[in-house]
Amino acid sequence: MSGRIMPCSPKEIGSLFLFEKLSPEQLGRLCTEGRVELFQPGPVYTEGDPATCFFVMIEGTVVLSRRVAGDDVEVTRTSQSGVYAGAMQAYLGDRVRQVYNNSMRVTEPTRFFVLPADIFADVMTEWFPMAVHLLEGLFFGAKNTQATIGQRERLLALGSLSAGLTHELNNPAAAAIRATATLRERVAKMRHKLAVIAEGPFSRDQLASLIEIQERTAERVAKAPALSPLEAADREDLLTDWLEDHGIDYGWQAAPTFVQAGLDVDWLEQVAAAVDEEILVNAVAWLNYTIETELLMNEIEDSTTRISHLVDAAKQYSQLDRAPYRVVDVHELLDSTMLMLSGKIGAGIEVVKEYDRALPPVPAYPAELNQVWTNLIDNAVSAINSAGGTGTLTVRTGLDHERLLVEFRDTGTGVPPEIKDRIFDPFFTTKPVGEGTGLGLDISWRIVVNKHHGTLRVESVPGDTRFQVLLPLTADPSESPESPVEQAEEAV
């Protein structure tokens, strides 16, 4: 939008605090190469458009806003003479993307001193060379520092996750190794018992009957019912008594295995009826080894399945085999992240999942959302640990005004009201020195707001802190998947 050109008075613009130290010659050059424009109520420039001018308000009222989740959110409203906006980074040239970082509108007829961006860059470089060098160093230094610390933050998080994953993998791997060693021993004993039975005076029918019982025994192991501790103890006593009554002195050792396999006295009676009394002891021992091998193979299967699930969760968390932008089920992302962080969450924290499984998939960058979940869960765990180490972390999903809601609620210490408005600022942290970089929430905010056009907000009182992520249910058709990435990079 263009305003009406008006006369430029060096004396008037020299009264503005931004130009009050300039010489008459410098003020004259500004009036010659710049202009004064009168804008009627309405927009002056729009966020994201090429930054062509530097604006200094002479009189009137301006409103600055930022685009958040498709809406313009007002950030500043002022009538102070001399305030400025627009192409404030023109002196950096093409080293940064020269676009307006906010939108400006006026609510009443307002006069601006307007300086073209290239002229603003020239006078800054010519009149204030030292200041330009300092500003360049501050801008690029802060940007590089933030990028470096952000990278370190991600590496630290990766190291923590790797340690947790290693711990989680170690348990089922060790169980599988132990079960394999025990299985080898039991199979060797089974071969020995089979040799003893084969040397006995068994008819073909007796051996066939014994093998048939072995097959049915293995089938029963796979279908063993779950018993309460009291029911299991009672059945163990009955089996021990039966085994001892039939001359099997190791009955107290075999009974727990039989109970775990779902066997009872009726099954033992079938075994006794199928073989002669003199070989019953060896037959029961042989079947005991059969049961043990089946149970050990089940344990190996459970352990290797657990390892496979952990690997799948790690792959889902890192999204190494997925396109960077796709339609995702947030519940899958949440589950994989919590599984990766289970070692860090600890036994003292109860995790409650309140998922609305009817929610549709949403377009997103899944690896980036996993980083958001990681940061928010890590903060919740830290807050609960600060409150004594025990508490509840509730992860809830649902709909909120046609947007998908993911909420992380913890019973920790809470966010003090005086810092609530600062927690998303870069480098701001409440953690002790050495424990936080102050970039976790800043990175999360940029991923949710800049990259996904969503909202990240917090509600907190001691014992009830809720971080809420709101994501649009559909992609913006006017933007390609790469556009949010570029916006996020510009926000660094």
Tab-separated table of C-alpha atoms in Angstrom:
chain	number	residue	atom	x	y	z
A	1	MET	CA	0.000	0.000	0.000
A	2	SER	CA	1.325	3.451	-0.894
A	3	GLY	CA	0.672	6.689	0.959
A	4	ARG	CA	0.409	10.286	-0.179
A	5	ILE	CA	3.779	11.983	-0.605
A	6	MET	CA	4.239	15.038	1.611
A	7	PRO	CA	7.027	17.607	2.100
A	8	CYS	CA	10.035	16.384	4.099
A	9	SER	CA	11.406	18.758	6.717
A	10	PRO	CA	14.973	18.062	7.948
A	11	LYS	CA	14.099	19.868	11.179
A	12	GLU	CA	11.052	17.640	11.772
A	13	ILE	CA	12.787	14.332	11.142
A	14	GLY	CA	15.755	15.588	13.183
A	15	SER	CA	13.402	15.809	16.173
A	16	LEU	CA	12.868	12.043	16.086
A	17	PHE	CA	15.025	10.205	18.619
A	18	LEU	CA	16.485	7.958	15.916
A	19	PHE	CA	17.942	10.914	13.992
A	20	GLU	CA	18.535	13.522	16.726
A	21	LYS	CA	22.335	13.156	16.646
A	22	LEU	CA	22.671	13.554	12.875
A	23	SER	CA	24.259	16.623	11.311
A	24	PRO	CA	22.261	19.073	9.134
A	25	GLU	CA	24.013	17.638	6.084
A	26	GLN	CA	22.982	14.109	7.006
A	27	LEU	CA	19.387	15.163	7.662
A	28	GLY	CA	19.359	16.951	4.332
A	29	ARG	CA	20.510	13.797	2.551
A	30	LEU	CA	17.775	11.760	4.255
A	31	CYS	CA	15.105	14.194	3.099
A	32	THR	CA	16.572	14.209	-0.406
A	33	GLU	CA	16.793	10.426	-0.807
A	34	GLY	CA	13.855	9.533	1.425
A	35	ARG	CA	10.303	10.820	1.618
A	36	VAL	CA	7.431	11.535	3.979
A	37	GLU	CA	4.215	9.611	3.275
A	38	LEU	CA	0.752	9.872	4.793
A	39	PHE	CA	-1.041	6.525	5.119
A	40	GLN	CA	-4.755	6.189	5.685
A	41	PRO	CA	-6.061	3.494	8.108
A	42	GLY	CA	-5.224	0.063	6.768
A	43	PRO	CA	-2.191	-2.109	5.949
A	44	VAL	CA	1.230	-0.612	5.234
A	45	TYR	CA	3.143	-3.789	4.471
A	46	THR	CA	2.614	-7.561	4.932
A	47	GLU	CA	4.810	-10.148	6.611
A	48	GLY	CA	6.806	-12.186	4.126
A	49	ASP	CA	6.786	-9.565	1.346
A	50	PRO	CA	10.157	-8.254	0.075
A	51	ALA	CA	11.483	-5.660	2.523
A	52	THR	CA	11.836	-2.574	0.326
A	53	CYS	CA	11.536	0.279	2.833
A	54	PHE	CA	12.518	1.387	6.322
A	55	PHE	CA	9.689	3.209	8.124
A	56	VAL	CA	9.955	5.744	10.974
A	57	MET	CA	6.629	7.024	12.357
A	58	ILE	CA	6.335	10.793	12.700
A	59	GLU	CA	2.783	10.899	14.077
A	60	GLY	CA	-0.176	8.523	14.238
A	61	THR	CA	-0.743	4.978	15.535
A	62	VAL	CA	0.806	1.740	14.265
A	63	VAL	CA	-0.005	-1.894	14.961
A	64	LEU	CA	2.569	-4.642	14.360
A	65	SER	CA	1.458	-8.270	14.093
A	66	ARG	CA	2.945	-11.705	13.430
A	67	ARG	CA	1.328	-14.537	11.553
A	68	VAL	CA	0.674	-17.553	13.806
A	69	ALA	CA	-1.221	-20.629	12.575
A	70	GLY	CA	-2.699	-18.593	9.726
A	71	ASP	CA	-3.901	-15.794	12.013
A	72	ASP	CA	-2.373	-12.344	12.528
A	73	VAL	CA	-1.517	-11.933	16.205
A	74	GLU	CA	-0.966	-8.374	17.410
A	75	VAL	CA	2.409	-7.927	19.123
A	76	THR	CA	2.753	-4.123	19.363
A	77	ARG	CA	0.423	-1.106	19.264
A	78	THR	CA	1.931	2.343	19.820
A	79	SER	CA	1.551	6.054	19.120
A	80	GLN	CA	5.087	6.957	20.204
A	81	SER	CA	6.735	9.275	17.709
A	82	GLY	CA	9.968	7.887	16.240
A	83	VAL	CA	9.203	4.172	16.434
A	84	TYR	CA	10.537	2.289	13.441
A	85	ALA	CA	9.978	-0.951	11.528
A	86	GLY	CA	10.422	-2.509	8.120
A	87	ALA	CA	13.743	-3.250	6.404
A	88	MET	CA	15.810	-3.013	9.590
A	89	GLN	CA	18.342	-5.620	8.398
A	90	ALA	CA	18.965	-4.093	4.975
A	91	TYR	CA	22.607	-3.387	5.942
A	92	LEU	CA	23.196	-7.180	5.952
A	93	GLY	CA	22.533	-7.298	2.220
A	94	ASP	CA	21.867	-10.594	0.502
A	95	ARG	CA	23.471	-12.554	3.338
A	96	VAL	CA	19.991	-12.860	4.834
A	97	ARG	CA	16.591	-13.102	3.226
A	98	GLN	CA	15.300	-9.528	2.982
A	99	VAL	CA	11.596	-9.841	3.781
A	100	TYR	CA	9.347	-8.120	6.271
A	101	ASN	CA	9.360	-10.110	9.519
A	102	ASN	CA	5.981	-8.761	10.606
A	103	SER	CA	2.933	-6.950	9.257
A	104	MET	CA	2.238	-3.272	9.908
A	105	ARG	CA	-1.025	-1.384	9.689
A	106	VAL	CA	-2.207	2.006	10.907
A	107	THR	CA	-5.464	2.730	12.728
A	108	GLU	CA	-5.634	6.444	11.918
A	109	PRO	CA	-4.037	8.757	9.347
A	110	THR	CA	-0.319	8.315	10.036
A	111	ARG	CA	2.780	10.005	8.667
A	112	PHE	CA	6.007	8.077	8.149
A	113	PHE	CA	9.471	9.023	7.086
A	114	VAL	CA	10.177	6.321	4.477
A	115	LEU	CA	13.690	5.406	3.380
A	116	PRO	CA	14.288	2.873	0.564
A	117	ALA	CA	16.094	-0.220	1.844
A	118	ASP	CA	19.154	0.244	-0.384
A	119	ILE	CA	19.571	3.869	0.743
A	120	PHE	CA	19.172	2.809	4.376
A	121	ALA	CA	21.915	0.192	3.870
A	122	ASP	CA	24.210	2.762	2.234
A	123	VAL	CA	23.858	5.430	4.941
A	124	MET	CA	24.310	2.861	7.717
A	125	THR	CA	27.514	1.561	6.148
A	126	GLU	CA	28.831	5.045	5.362
A	127	TRP	CA	27.879	6.897	8.546
A	128	PHE	CA	28.168	4.148	11.148
A	129	PRO	CA	30.738	1.592	9.898
A	130	MET	CA	31.752	0.485	13.391
A	131	ALA	CA	28.136	0.065	14.479
A	132	VAL	CA	27.403	-1.963	11.343
A	133	HIS	CA	30.321	-4.300	12.116
A	134	LEU	CA	29.101	-4.704	15.679
A	135	LEU	CA	25.527	-5.363	14.568
A	136	GLU	CA	26.686	-7.867	11.958
A	137	GLY	CA	28.775	-9.652	14.577
A	138	LEU	CA	25.865	-9.662	17.009
A	139	PHE	CA	23.401	-10.963	14.423
A	140	PHE	CA	25.533	-13.686	12.865
A	141	GLY	CA	27.214	-14.522	16.177
A	142	ALA	CA	23.870	-15.080	17.870
A	143	LYS	CA	22.661	-17.085	14.879
A	144	ASN	CA	25.776	-19.295	14.852
A	145	THR	CA	25.698	-19.686	18.621
A	146	GLN	CA	22.091	-20.730	18.557
A	147	ALA	CA	22.736	-23.194	15.731
A	148	THR	CA	25.773	-24.658	17.532
A	149	ILE	CA	24.033	-24.992	20.879
A	150	GLY	CA	20.937	-26.317	19.140
A	151	GLN	CA	23.063	-28.985	17.499
A	152	ARG	CA	24.642	-29.818	20.846
A	153	GLU	CA	21.200	-29.986	22.418
A	154	ARG	CA	20.144	-32.511	19.810
A	155	LEU	CA	23.370	-34.491	20.283
A	156	LEU	CA	22.859	-34.560	24.054
A	157	ALA	CA	19.286	-35.697	23.551
A	158	LEU	CA	20.490	-38.352	21.107
A	159	GLY	CA	23.105	-39.514	23.614
A	160	SER	CA	20.500	-39.748	26.346
A	161	LEU	CA	18.151	-41.649	24.058
A	162	SER	CA	20.954	-43.970	22.941
A	163	ALA	CA	21.810	-44.751	26.559
A	164	GLY	CA	18.169	-45.425	27.319
A	165	LEU	CA	17.753	-47.587	24.230
A	166	THR	CA	20.892	-49.550	25.075
A	167	HIS	CA	19.539	-50.175	28.563
A	168	GLU	CA	16.170	-51.270	27.184
A	169	LEU	CA	17.812	-53.582	24.637
A	170	ASN	CA	20.153	-55.088	27.213
A	171	ASN	CA	17.378	-56.670	29.294
A	172	PRO	CA	15.690	-58.760	26.580
A	173	ALA	CA	19.050	-59.562	24.964
A	174	ALA	CA	20.426	-60.872	28.262
A	175	ALA	CA	17.215	-62.859	28.840
A	176	ALA	CA	17.491	-64.439	25.393
A	177	ILE	CA	21.130	-65.405	26.027
A	178	ARG	CA	20.283	-66.978	29.383
A	179	ALA	CA	17.314	-68.826	27.934
A	180	THR	CA	19.400	-70.136	25.034
A	181	ALA	CA	22.084	-71.492	27.379
A	182	THR	CA	19.458	-73.172	29.563
A	183	LEU	CA	17.669	-74.556	26.511
A	184	ARG	CA	20.856	-76.191	25.294
A	185	GLU	CA	21.241	-77.894	28.693
A	186	ARG	CA	17.613	-79.096	28.748
A	187	VAL	CA	17.780	-80.481	25.218
A	188	ALA	CA	20.902	-82.466	26.179
A	189	LYS	CA	19.091	-83.930	29.199
A	190	MET	CA	16.060	-84.714	27.036
A	191	ARG	CA	18.262	-86.688	24.641
A	192	HIS	CA	19.679	-88.609	27.599
A	193	LYS	CA	16.206	-89.457	28.955
A	194	LEU	CA	15.052	-90.475	25.507
A	195	ALA	CA	17.986	-92.870	25.297
A	196	VAL	CA	17.074	-94.347	28.711
A	197	ILE	CA	13.452	-94.796	27.649
A	198	ALA	CA	14.465	-96.314	24.314
A	199	GLU	CA	16.575	-98.934	26.106
A	200	GLY	CA	13.581	-100.054	28.174
A	201	PRO	CA	11.160	-102.871	27.284
A	202	PHE	CA	8.547	-100.635	25.608
A	203	SER	CA	6.177	-101.803	22.977
A	204	ARG	CA	5.600	-99.776	19.835
A	205	ASP	CA	2.145	-98.792	21.123
A	206	GLN	CA	3.535	-97.524	24.452
A	207	LEU	CA	6.151	-95.370	22.718
A	208	ALA	CA	3.541	-94.013	20.320
A	209	SER	CA	1.265	-93.187	23.266
A	210	LEU	CA	4.100	-91.441	25.106
A	211	ILE	CA	5.007	-89.374	22.037
A	212	GLU	CA	1.359	-88.478	21.565
A	213	ILE	CA	1.229	-87.240	25.181
A	214	GLN	CA	4.385	-85.227	24.546
A	215	GLU	CA	2.734	-83.515	21.562
A	216	ARG	CA	-0.398	-82.695	23.559
A	217	THR	CA	1.789	-81.424	26.395
A	218	ALA	CA	3.572	-78.997	24.078
A	219	GLU	CA	0.201	-77.775	22.791
A	220	ARG	CA	-1.057	-77.166	26.341
A	221	VAL	CA	2.006	-75.049	27.119
A	222	ALA	CA	0.992	-72.599	24.383
A	223	LYS	CA	-2.557	-72.410	25.798
A	224	ALA	CA	-1.699	-72.271	29.496
A	225	PRO	CA	-4.302	-70.232	31.430
A	226	ALA	CA	-3.305	-67.353	33.673
A	227	LEU	CA	-3.665	-68.305	37.333
A	228	SER	CA	-3.735	-66.123	40.391
A	229	PRO	CA	-0.886	-66.651	42.889
A	230	LEU	CA	-3.272	-68.480	45.236
A	231	GLU	CA	-4.577	-70.773	42.466
A	232	ALA	CA	-1.037	-71.530	41.309
A	233	ALA	CA	0.090	-72.382	44.856
A	234	ASP	CA	-2.863	-74.726	45.376
A	235	ARG	CA	-2.222	-76.536	42.091
A	236	GLU	CA	1.501	-76.864	42.914
A	237	ASP	CA	0.625	-78.549	46.202
A	238	LEU	CA	-1.686	-81.038	44.458
A	239	LEU	CA	0.900	-81.873	41.793
A	240	THR	CA	3.692	-82.238	44.370
A	241	ASP	CA	1.584	-84.655	46.410
A	242	TRP	CA	0.718	-86.726	43.313
A	243	LEU	CA	4.335	-86.918	42.171
A	244	GLU	CA	5.563	-87.938	45.616
A	245	ASP	CA	2.819	-90.576	45.896
A	246	HIS	CA	4.128	-92.087	42.644
A	247	GLY	CA	7.729	-92.255	43.795
A	248	ILE	CA	8.980	-89.106	42.066
A	249	ASP	CA	11.148	-87.419	44.703
A	250	TYR	CA	11.863	-84.290	42.637
A	251	GLY	CA	8.160	-83.437	42.507
A	252	TRP	CA	8.612	-80.142	44.403
A	253	GLN	CA	10.956	-78.986	41.613
A	254	ALA	CA	8.810	-80.168	38.700
A	255	ALA	CA	5.431	-78.988	40.052
A	256	PRO	CA	5.989	-75.211	39.423
A	257	THR	CA	7.024	-75.974	35.823
A	258	PHE	CA	3.928	-78.109	35.256
A	259	VAL	CA	1.680	-75.414	36.710
A	260	GLN	CA	3.290	-72.746	34.503
A	261	ALA	CA	2.526	-74.993	31.511
A	262	GLY	CA	-1.143	-75.270	32.532
A	263	LEU	CA	-0.960	-78.972	33.490
A	264	ASP	CA	-2.845	-80.614	36.354
A	265	VAL	CA	-3.343	-83.957	38.134
A	266	ASP	CA	-5.647	-85.250	35.373
A	267	TRP	CA	-2.835	-84.834	32.869
A	268	LEU	CA	-0.432	-86.779	35.116
A	269	GLU	CA	-3.008	-89.538	35.408
A	270	GLN	CA	-3.057	-89.800	31.610
A	271	VAL	CA	0.724	-90.124	31.603
A	272	ALA	CA	0.618	-92.842	34.285
A	273	ALA	CA	-1.998	-94.753	32.318
A	274	ALA	CA	0.072	-94.629	29.150
A	275	VAL	CA	3.327	-96.106	30.535
A	276	ASP	CA	4.338	-98.889	32.888
A	277	GLU	CA	4.913	-97.963	36.497
A	278	GLU	CA	8.636	-98.810	36.407
A	279	ILE	CA	9.363	-96.178	33.746
A	280	LEU	CA	6.960	-93.524	35.008
A	281	VAL	CA	9.774	-91.599	36.702
A	282	ASN	CA	11.821	-91.349	33.496
A	283	ALA	CA	8.729	-90.594	31.411
A	284	VAL	CA	7.688	-87.713	33.688
A	285	ALA	CA	11.248	-86.367	33.650
A	286	TRP	CA	11.310	-86.537	29.849
A	287	LEU	CA	8.014	-84.658	29.630
A	288	ASN	CA	9.304	-82.148	32.189
A	289	TYR	CA	12.223	-81.380	29.882
A	290	THR	CA	9.730	-81.045	27.018
A	291	ILE	CA	7.779	-78.454	28.986
A	292	GLU	CA	10.936	-76.595	29.984
A	293	THR	CA	12.148	-76.393	26.387
A	294	GLU	CA	8.767	-75.039	25.264
A	295	LEU	CA	8.797	-72.416	28.038
A	296	LEU	CA	12.376	-71.442	27.210
A	297	MET	CA	11.550	-71.074	23.529
A	298	ASN	CA	8.596	-68.858	24.512
A	299	GLU	CA	10.974	-66.742	26.590
A	300	ILE	CA	13.401	-66.428	23.674
A	301	GLU	CA	10.525	-65.469	21.379
A	302	ASP	CA	9.287	-62.837	23.839
A	303	SER	CA	12.803	-61.405	24.241
A	304	THR	CA	13.536	-61.212	20.532
A	305	THR	CA	10.077	-59.734	19.880
A	306	ARG	CA	10.811	-57.082	22.504
A	307	ILE	CA	14.113	-56.292	20.765
A	308	SER	CA	12.324	-56.067	17.421
A	309	HIS	CA	9.740	-53.670	18.896
A	310	LEU	CA	12.493	-51.486	20.337
A	311	VAL	CA	14.258	-51.338	16.980
A	312	ASP	CA	10.974	-50.478	15.266
A	313	ALA	CA	10.358	-47.753	17.870
A	314	ALA	CA	13.827	-46.316	17.293
A	315	LYS	CA	13.220	-46.326	13.550
A	316	GLN	CA	9.807	-44.704	14.044
A	317	TYR	CA	11.309	-42.109	16.379
A	318	SER	CA	14.142	-41.155	14.035
A	319	GLN	CA	11.964	-41.509	10.895
A	320	LEU	CA	15.121	-42.528	8.995
A	321	ASP	CA	13.172	-44.538	6.453
A	322	ARG	CA	10.309	-42.097	5.945
A	323	ALA	CA	9.669	-39.043	3.818
A	324	PRO	CA	10.273	-35.846	5.826
A	325	TYR	CA	6.725	-34.568	5.209
A	326	ARG	CA	3.762	-36.930	5.247
A	327	VAL	CA	0.425	-37.728	6.873
A	328	VAL	CA	1.016	-39.305	10.287
A	329	ASP	CA	-0.834	-40.785	13.239
A	330	VAL	CA	0.356	-38.730	16.216
A	331	HIS	CA	-0.318	-41.672	18.547
A	332	GLU	CA	2.370	-43.722	16.807
A	333	LEU	CA	4.828	-40.857	17.224
A	334	LEU	CA	3.914	-40.391	20.896
A	335	ASP	CA	4.240	-44.111	21.674
A	336	SER	CA	7.625	-44.411	19.978
A	337	THR	CA	8.937	-41.323	21.795
A	338	MET	CA	7.752	-42.529	25.206
A	339	LEU	CA	9.255	-45.948	24.559
A	340	MET	CA	12.570	-44.320	23.682
A	341	LEU	CA	12.392	-42.215	26.857
A	342	SER	CA	11.112	-44.971	29.158
A	343	GLY	CA	14.512	-45.353	30.820
A	344	LYS	CA	14.660	-41.638	31.592
A	345	ILE	CA	11.062	-41.420	32.805
A	346	GLY	CA	11.846	-43.836	35.625
A	347	ALA	CA	9.737	-46.031	37.882
A	348	GLY	CA	8.559	-43.186	40.131
A	349	ILE	CA	6.571	-41.502	37.358
A	350	GLU	CA	3.252	-42.975	36.297
A	351	VAL	CA	2.484	-42.452	32.613
A	352	VAL	CA	-1.209	-42.160	31.746
A	353	LYS	CA	-2.343	-42.172	28.113
A	354	GLU	CA	-5.681	-40.565	27.304
A	355	TYR	CA	-5.812	-41.025	23.544
A	356	ASP	CA	-8.718	-40.191	21.273
A	357	ARG	CA	-8.163	-42.951	18.736
A	358	ALA	CA	-10.857	-41.497	16.477
A	359	LEU	CA	-8.586	-38.575	15.546
A	360	PRO	CA	-7.577	-38.490	11.890
A	361	PRO	CA	-3.941	-38.499	10.719
A	362	VAL	CA	-2.442	-35.060	10.164
A	363	PRO	CA	0.126	-33.708	7.668
A	364	ALA	CA	3.388	-33.164	9.522
A	365	TYR	CA	7.135	-33.551	9.726
A	366	PRO	CA	7.173	-36.616	12.013
A	367	ALA	CA	10.857	-36.496	12.999
A	368	GLU	CA	10.427	-32.861	14.050
A	369	LEU	CA	7.277	-33.600	16.055
A	370	ASN	CA	9.131	-36.392	17.837
A	371	GLN	CA	11.697	-33.788	18.874
A	372	VAL	CA	8.872	-31.640	20.270
A	373	TRP	CA	7.467	-34.593	22.240
A	374	THR	CA	10.986	-35.343	23.536
A	375	ASN	CA	11.534	-31.790	24.769
A	376	LEU	CA	8.129	-31.534	26.443
A	377	ILE	CA	8.384	-34.951	28.118
A	378	ASP	CA	11.924	-34.158	29.287
A	379	ASN	CA	10.704	-30.911	30.864
A	380	ALA	CA	7.798	-32.712	32.537
A	381	VAL	CA	10.120	-35.369	33.968
A	382	SER	CA	12.485	-32.679	35.282
A	383	ALA	CA	9.569	-30.841	36.916
A	384	ILE	CA	8.324	-34.021	38.599
A	385	ASN	CA	11.838	-34.889	39.785
A	386	SER	CA	12.151	-31.389	41.249
A	387	ALA	CA	8.921	-32.017	43.147
A	388	GLY	CA	10.197	-35.184	44.802
A	389	GLY	CA	10.677	-37.694	42.005
A	390	THR	CA	7.185	-39.217	42.044
A	391	GLY	CA	4.160	-38.024	40.121
A	392	THR	CA	2.033	-38.499	37.051
A	393	LEU	CA	2.650	-37.616	33.411
A	394	THR	CA	-0.577	-37.600	31.407
A	395	VAL	CA	-0.478	-37.516	27.614
A	396	ARG	CA	-3.839	-36.612	26.096
A	397	THR	CA	-5.035	-36.202	22.528
A	398	GLY	CA	-8.285	-34.735	21.254
A	399	LEU	CA	-9.921	-32.080	19.102
A	400	ASP	CA	-9.815	-28.375	19.952
A	401	HIS	CA	-11.803	-26.123	17.588
A	402	GLU	CA	-11.040	-28.133	14.456
A	403	ARG	CA	-7.403	-28.610	15.416
A	404	LEU	CA	-5.664	-31.654	16.824
A	405	LEU	CA	-4.616	-31.246	20.454
A	406	VAL	CA	-1.700	-33.046	22.109
A	407	GLU	CA	-1.403	-32.200	25.799
A	408	PHE	CA	1.393	-33.093	28.223
A	409	ARG	CA	0.252	-32.687	31.825
A	410	ASP	CA	2.576	-33.188	34.793
A	411	THR	CA	2.226	-32.924	38.554
A	412	GLY	CA	5.589	-31.204	38.980
A	413	THR	CA	6.628	-27.880	40.449
A	414	GLY	CA	4.907	-25.754	37.792
A	415	VAL	CA	5.971	-22.638	35.874
A	416	PRO	CA	6.081	-19.444	37.992
A	417	PRO	CA	3.780	-16.712	36.605
A	418	GLU	CA	6.633	-14.192	36.385
A	419	ILE	CA	8.528	-16.315	33.831
A	420	LYS	CA	5.593	-17.862	31.976
A	421	ASP	CA	5.903	-15.364	29.108
A	422	ARG	CA	9.645	-16.019	28.730
A	423	ILE	CA	9.914	-19.805	28.677
A	424	PHE	CA	9.812	-19.973	24.865
A	425	ASP	CA	12.626	-17.411	24.508
A	426	PRO	CA	15.977	-18.689	23.168
A	427	PHE	CA	18.518	-19.586	25.894
A	428	PHE	CA	16.031	-19.066	28.736
A	429	THR	CA	16.100	-21.962	31.205
A	430	THR	CA	15.169	-22.602	34.817
A	431	LYS	CA	17.353	-25.687	35.105
A	432	PRO	CA	20.589	-25.629	37.127
A	433	VAL	CA	23.788	-24.608	35.376
A	434	GLY	CA	25.031	-27.425	33.154
A	435	GLU	CA	21.641	-29.145	32.857
A	436	GLY	CA	19.793	-26.978	30.342
A	437	THR	CA	20.655	-24.920	27.282
A	438	GLY	CA	17.396	-22.990	27.138
A	439	LEU	CA	16.740	-24.113	23.566
A	440	GLY	CA	14.365	-27.038	24.066
A	441	LEU	CA	11.183	-24.974	24.242
A	442	ASP	CA	12.463	-22.451	21.692
A	443	ILE	CA	13.101	-25.254	19.195
A	444	SER	CA	9.718	-26.804	20.019
A	445	TRP	CA	7.958	-23.476	19.495
A	446	ARG	CA	9.610	-22.915	16.118
A	447	ILE	CA	8.790	-26.461	14.965
A	448	VAL	CA	5.134	-26.215	15.988
A	449	VAL	CA	4.452	-22.589	15.004
A	450	ASN	CA	6.813	-21.861	12.099
A	451	LYS	CA	7.021	-25.307	10.576
A	452	HIS	CA	3.536	-26.713	11.187
A	453	HIS	CA	1.516	-23.471	11.470
A	454	GLY	CA	0.257	-24.679	14.832
A	455	THR	CA	0.171	-23.324	18.377
A	456	LEU	CA	2.233	-24.163	21.468
A	457	ARG	CA	0.923	-22.843	24.779
A	458	VAL	CA	1.252	-23.520	28.488
A	459	GLU	CA	-1.096	-23.421	31.463
A	460	SER	CA	0.486	-23.941	34.845
A	461	VAL	CA	-0.126	-23.953	38.578
A	462	PRO	CA	1.960	-25.955	41.078
A	463	GLY	CA	1.037	-29.609	40.658
A	464	ASP	CA	-0.744	-29.113	37.331
A	465	THR	CA	1.275	-27.945	34.321
A	466	ARG	CA	-0.082	-28.465	30.821
A	467	PHE	CA	1.838	-27.903	27.607
A	468	GLN	CA	-0.570	-28.015	24.684
A	469	VAL	CA	0.338	-28.496	21.034
A	470	LEU	CA	-2.368	-27.614	18.510
A	471	LEU	CA	-1.883	-28.800	14.924
A	472	PRO	CA	-4.001	-28.086	11.834
A	473	LEU	CA	-5.859	-31.124	10.523
A	474	THR	CA	-5.132	-30.301	6.888
A	475	ALA	CA	-2.169	-28.936	4.989
A	476	ASP	CA	-2.228	-25.415	3.582
A	477	PRO	CA	-2.674	-25.947	-0.182
A	478	SER	CA	-0.930	-22.651	-0.921
A	479	GLU	CA	2.343	-23.886	0.521
A	480	SER	CA	4.699	-26.630	-0.551
A	481	PRO	CA	6.220	-28.892	2.117
A	482	GLU	CA	9.486	-27.003	1.740
A	483	SER	CA	8.017	-23.600	2.617
A	484	PRO	CA	7.699	-24.241	6.375
A	485	VAL	CA	11.296	-25.461	6.414
A	486	GLU	CA	12.523	-22.231	4.889
A	487	GLN	CA	10.436	-20.266	7.366
A	488	ALA	CA	11.887	-22.211	10.274
A	489	GLU	CA	15.415	-21.616	9.009
A	490	GLU	CA	14.741	-17.904	8.741
A	491	ALA	CA	13.504	-17.906	12.348
A	492	VAL	CA	16.805	-19.262	13.685
